[in-house]
Coordinates of C-alpha atoms in Angstrom, one line a residue:
X1 CA -7.5 -29.5 22.1
X2 CA -4.9 -32.2 21.7
X3 CA -1.8 -33.7 23.4
X4 CA 0.6 -32.2 20.9
X5 CA 2.2 -28.8 20.6
X6 CA 0.9 -26.5 17.9
X7 CA 2.6 -23.5 16.1
X8 CA 0.3 -21.3 14.1
X9 CA 1.9 -18.6 11.9
X10 CA -0.8 -16.1 10.8
X11 CA -0.3 -14.9 7.2
X12 CA -3.5 -12.9 6.6
X13 CA -7.2 -12.6 7.5
X14 CA -9.6 -10.9 9.9
X15 CA -9.8 -12.9 13.0
X16 CA -9.4 -13.3 16.7
X17 CA -8.0 -16.4 18.4
X18 CA -9.0 -18.0 21.7
X19 CA -6.4 -19.7 23.8
X20 CA -8.0 -21.0 26.9
X21 CA -9.7 -17.9 28.5
X22 CA -7.7 -15.3 26.5
X23 CA -8.7 -13.7 23.2
X24 CA -6.0 -12.4 20.9
X25 CA -6.5 -10.1 17.9
X26 CA -4.4 -11.6 15.1
X27 CA -1.9 -9.5 13.2
X28 CA 0.1 -10.3 10.1
X29 CA 3.1 -12.5 11.0
X30 CA 1.9 -13.3 14.5
X31 CA 3.1 -16.7 15.7
X32 CA 0.9 -18.6 18.2
X33 CA 2.6 -21.2 20.4
X34 CA 0.0 -23.5 21.9
X35 CA 0.9 -26.1 24.5
X36 CA -0.5 -29.7 24.9
X37 CA -4.0 -30.0 26.3
X38 CA -4.7 -26.3 25.6
X39 CA -8.2 -25.4 24.4
X40 CA -7.9 -23.1 21.3
X41 CA -10.1 -22.0 18.4
X42 CA -10.4 -19.4 15.7
X43 CA -13.0 -16.6 15.8
X44 CA -13.5 -15.2 12.3
X45 CA -14.6 -11.5 12.2
X46 CA -15.4 -11.2 8.5
X47 CA -15.5 -13.3 5.3
X48 CA -12.0 -12.1 4.4
X49 CA -9.8 -15.1 3.4
X50 CA -8.0 -16.6 6.5
X51 CA -4.5 -18.0 5.7
X52 CA -2.2 -19.6 8.2
X53 CA 0.7 -22.1 8.5
X54 CA 0.0 -24.8 11.1
X55 CA 2.4 -27.4 12.5
X56 CA 1.3 -29.9 15.1
X57 CA 4.1 -31.9 16.7
X58 CA 4.8 -34.1 19.8
X59 CA 7.2 -33.0 22.6
X60 CA 9.7 -35.6 21.4
X61 CA 10.5 -33.3 18.4
X62 CA 11.6 -30.5 20.7
X63 CA 15.5 -30.2 20.9
X64 CA 16.8 -30.6 24.4
X65 CA 18.3 -27.1 24.3
X66 CA 14.9 -25.6 23.5
X67 CA 12.7 -27.4 26.1
X68 CA 13.2 -24.8 28.9
X69 CA 12.3 -22.0 26.5
X70 CA 9.1 -23.8 25.4
X71 CA 8.0 -24.2 29.0
X72 CA 7.9 -20.5 29.5
X73 CA 7.4 -19.0 26.0
X74 CA 4.6 -16.5 25.5
X75 CA 1.4 -17.6 23.7
X76 CA 1.7 -15.0 20.9
X77 CA 4.9 -13.5 19.3
X78 CA 5.0 -11.1 16.3
X79 CA 7.8 -12.3 14.0
X80 CA 9.9 -9.4 12.5
X81 CA 10.4 -9.6 8.7
X82 CA 14.1 -9.2 9.1
X83 CA 14.4 -12.3 11.4
X84 CA 15.8 -15.7 10.6
X85 CA 12.5 -17.2 11.8
X86 CA 10.5 -15.2 9.2
X87 CA 12.9 -16.3 6.4
X88 CA 12.5 -19.9 7.6
X89 CA 8.7 -19.7 7.1
X90 CA 9.2 -18.0 3.7
X91 CA 11.4 -21.0 2.6
X92 CA 8.6 -23.4 3.7
X93 CA 6.0 -21.5 1.7
X94 CA 8.4 -21.5 -1.3
X95 CA 8.9 -25.3 -0.9
X96 CA 5.1 -25.8 -0.8
X97 CA 4.9 -24.4 -4.4
X98 CA 7.2 -27.1 -5.8
X99 CA 7.1 -30.1 -3.5
X100 CA 4.6 -33.0 -3.6
X101 CA 2.5 -33.5 -0.4
X102 CA 4.8 -36.4 0.7
X103 CA 7.9 -34.3 0.1
X104 CA 6.4 -31.4 2.0
X105 CA 5.6 -33.6 5.0
X106 CA 9.1 -35.0 5.1
X107 CA 10.5 -31.4 4.8
X108 CA 8.4 -30.0 7.6
X109 CA 9.1 -33.0 9.9
X110 CA 12.8 -32.8 9.4
X111 CA 13.1 -29.0 9.8
X112 CA 10.7 -28.4 12.7
X113 CA 13.5 -28.8 15.3
X114 CA 15.5 -26.1 13.5
X115 CA 12.5 -23.8 13.5
X116 CA 12.1 -24.2 17.2
X117 CA 15.7 -23.3 17.7
X118 CA 15.2 -20.2 15.6
X119 CA 12.2 -19.4 17.8
X120 CA 14.3 -19.6 20.9
X121 CA 16.7 -16.9 19.6
X122 CA 14.0 -14.6 18.1
X123 CA 14.9 -11.1 19.3
X124 CA 12.4 -9.1 21.4
X125 CA 10.1 -12.0 22.3
X126 CA 7.8 -9.9 24.5
X127 CA 4.5 -11.4 25.5
X128 CA 1.7 -9.9 23.5
X129 CA -1.2 -9.2 25.8
X130 CA -4.6 -10.6 25.0
X131 CA -7.3 -8.3 23.7
X132 CA -9.6 -9.5 26.6
X133 CA -9.4 -12.0 29.4
X134 CA -11.9 -13.1 32.1
X135 CA -9.7 -13.4 35.2
X136 CA -12.2 -15.5 37.2
X137 CA -12.6 -17.9 34.2
X138 CA -8.9 -18.1 33.9
X139 CA -8.6 -19.2 37.5
X140 CA -11.2 -21.9 36.9
X141 CA -9.5 -23.1 33.8
X142 CA -6.2 -23.3 35.7
X143 CA -7.9 -25.3 38.5
X144 CA -9.3 -27.8 35.9
X145 CA -6.0 -28.1 34.2
X146 CA -4.2 -28.8 37.5
X147 CA -6.7 -31.4 38.7
X148 CA -7.2 -33.6 35.5
X149 CA -8.1 -36.8 37.5
X150 CA -11.0 -35.3 39.5
X151 CA -14.7 -35.4 38.8
X152 CA -15.4 -31.7 38.4
X153 CA -18.8 -30.1 37.9
X154 CA -20.3 -26.6 38.2
X155 CA -21.3 -27.2 41.9
X156 CA -17.8 -28.1 42.9
X157 CA -16.3 -25.1 41.1
X158 CA -19.0 -22.8 42.7
X159 CA -17.9 -23.9 46.2
X160 CA -14.3 -23.2 45.4
X161 CA -14.5 -19.9 43.5
X162 CA -17.7 -18.4 45.2
X163 CA -19.5 -18.0 41.8
X164 CA -22.9 -19.4 41.1
X165 CA -23.1 -22.6 39.1
X166 CA -25.3 -20.9 36.5
X167 CA -22.6 -18.1 36.1
X168 CA -20.0 -20.7 35.5
X169 CA -22.1 -22.7 33.0
X170 CA -23.1 -19.6 31.0
X171 CA -19.6 -18.1 31.1
X172 CA -18.1 -21.3 29.6
X173 CA -20.7 -21.3 26.8
X174 CA -20.2 -17.5 26.1
X175 CA -16.5 -17.2 26.4
X176 CA -15.3 -20.6 25.2
X177 CA -18.2 -21.8 23.0
X178 CA -18.1 -25.2 24.7
X179 CA -20.1 -26.8 27.5
X180 CA -18.3 -27.0 30.9
X181 CA -18.6 -30.8 31.2
X182 CA -17.4 -31.3 27.6
X183 CA -14.4 -29.2 28.5
X184 CA -13.7 -31.2 31.6
X185 CA -14.1 -34.5 29.8
X186 CA -11.7 -33.5 27.0
X187 CA -9.1 -32.5 29.5
X188 CA -9.4 -35.7 31.4
X189 CA -9.4 -38.1 28.4
X190 CA -6.3 -36.4 27.0
X191 CA -4.5 -36.7 30.3
X192 CA -5.4 -40.4 30.4
X193 CA -4.2 -40.8 26.9
X194 CA -0.8 -39.1 27.7
X195 CA -0.4 -41.5 30.7
X196 CA -1.1 -44.6 28.5
X197 CA 1.4 -43.3 25.9
X198 CA 3.9 -43.0 28.7
X199 CA 3.6 -46.7 29.5
X200 CA 0.9 -46.8 32.2
X201 CA -1.6 -49.7 32.0
X202 CA -5.0 -48.6 30.8
X203 CA -6.7 -50.3 33.8
X204 CA -4.5 -48.4 36.2
X205 CA -5.1 -45.1 34.3
X206 CA -8.9 -45.7 34.5
X207 CA -8.6 -45.9 38.3
X208 CA -6.3 -42.8 38.6
X209 CA -8.6 -40.7 36.4
X210 CA -11.7 -41.9 38.4
X211 CA -13.5 -43.5 35.5
X212 CA -16.3 -45.7 36.8
X213 CA -15.1 -48.6 34.7
X214 CA -12.3 -49.7 32.4
X215 CA -14.8 -49.9 29.6
X216 CA -15.6 -46.2 30.0

């Protein structure tokens, strides 16, 4: 979980991928679009080699003409082999065979805006449905995401969603592999970080995010 966007192009392997409360079964040439402050992780299903192409980039790298698309784009898209986007990734993989690490970094940084534009015009960008999804957990995750400055715990969520605190705690551990309070803390600190990067004073951010002290 981080404040940047992430694009993950799946090349091969045997794995599922968790994006917040939704689990996707990865297929060859799947492209995962993961937004800022979105909890995500790989779930390997076997020892088969897992290969992927990952780019992590700030919102400032998104071309103005692509921003509205990025705001509503599906989490997972399968990239057709006859598409310009697929050929774009092929050119990156070819470059990796010849470029130095520094050259490759420069190449990826300079060409990422072009890739995002190709993504916008990818034909048939239907939303691939998750393999499984816990609807109640999804509502809880949306609430936490929409209230990043609040002190949230299992008791508070229990009162809002009419589920027992123990169900909430165990569901987080089972479905996300993370403790509820760790998840809430990560969301809140990343929100605070984004405010500081936007120019807000750290002391003011500490008050808004309800930290007990500036030191915290």
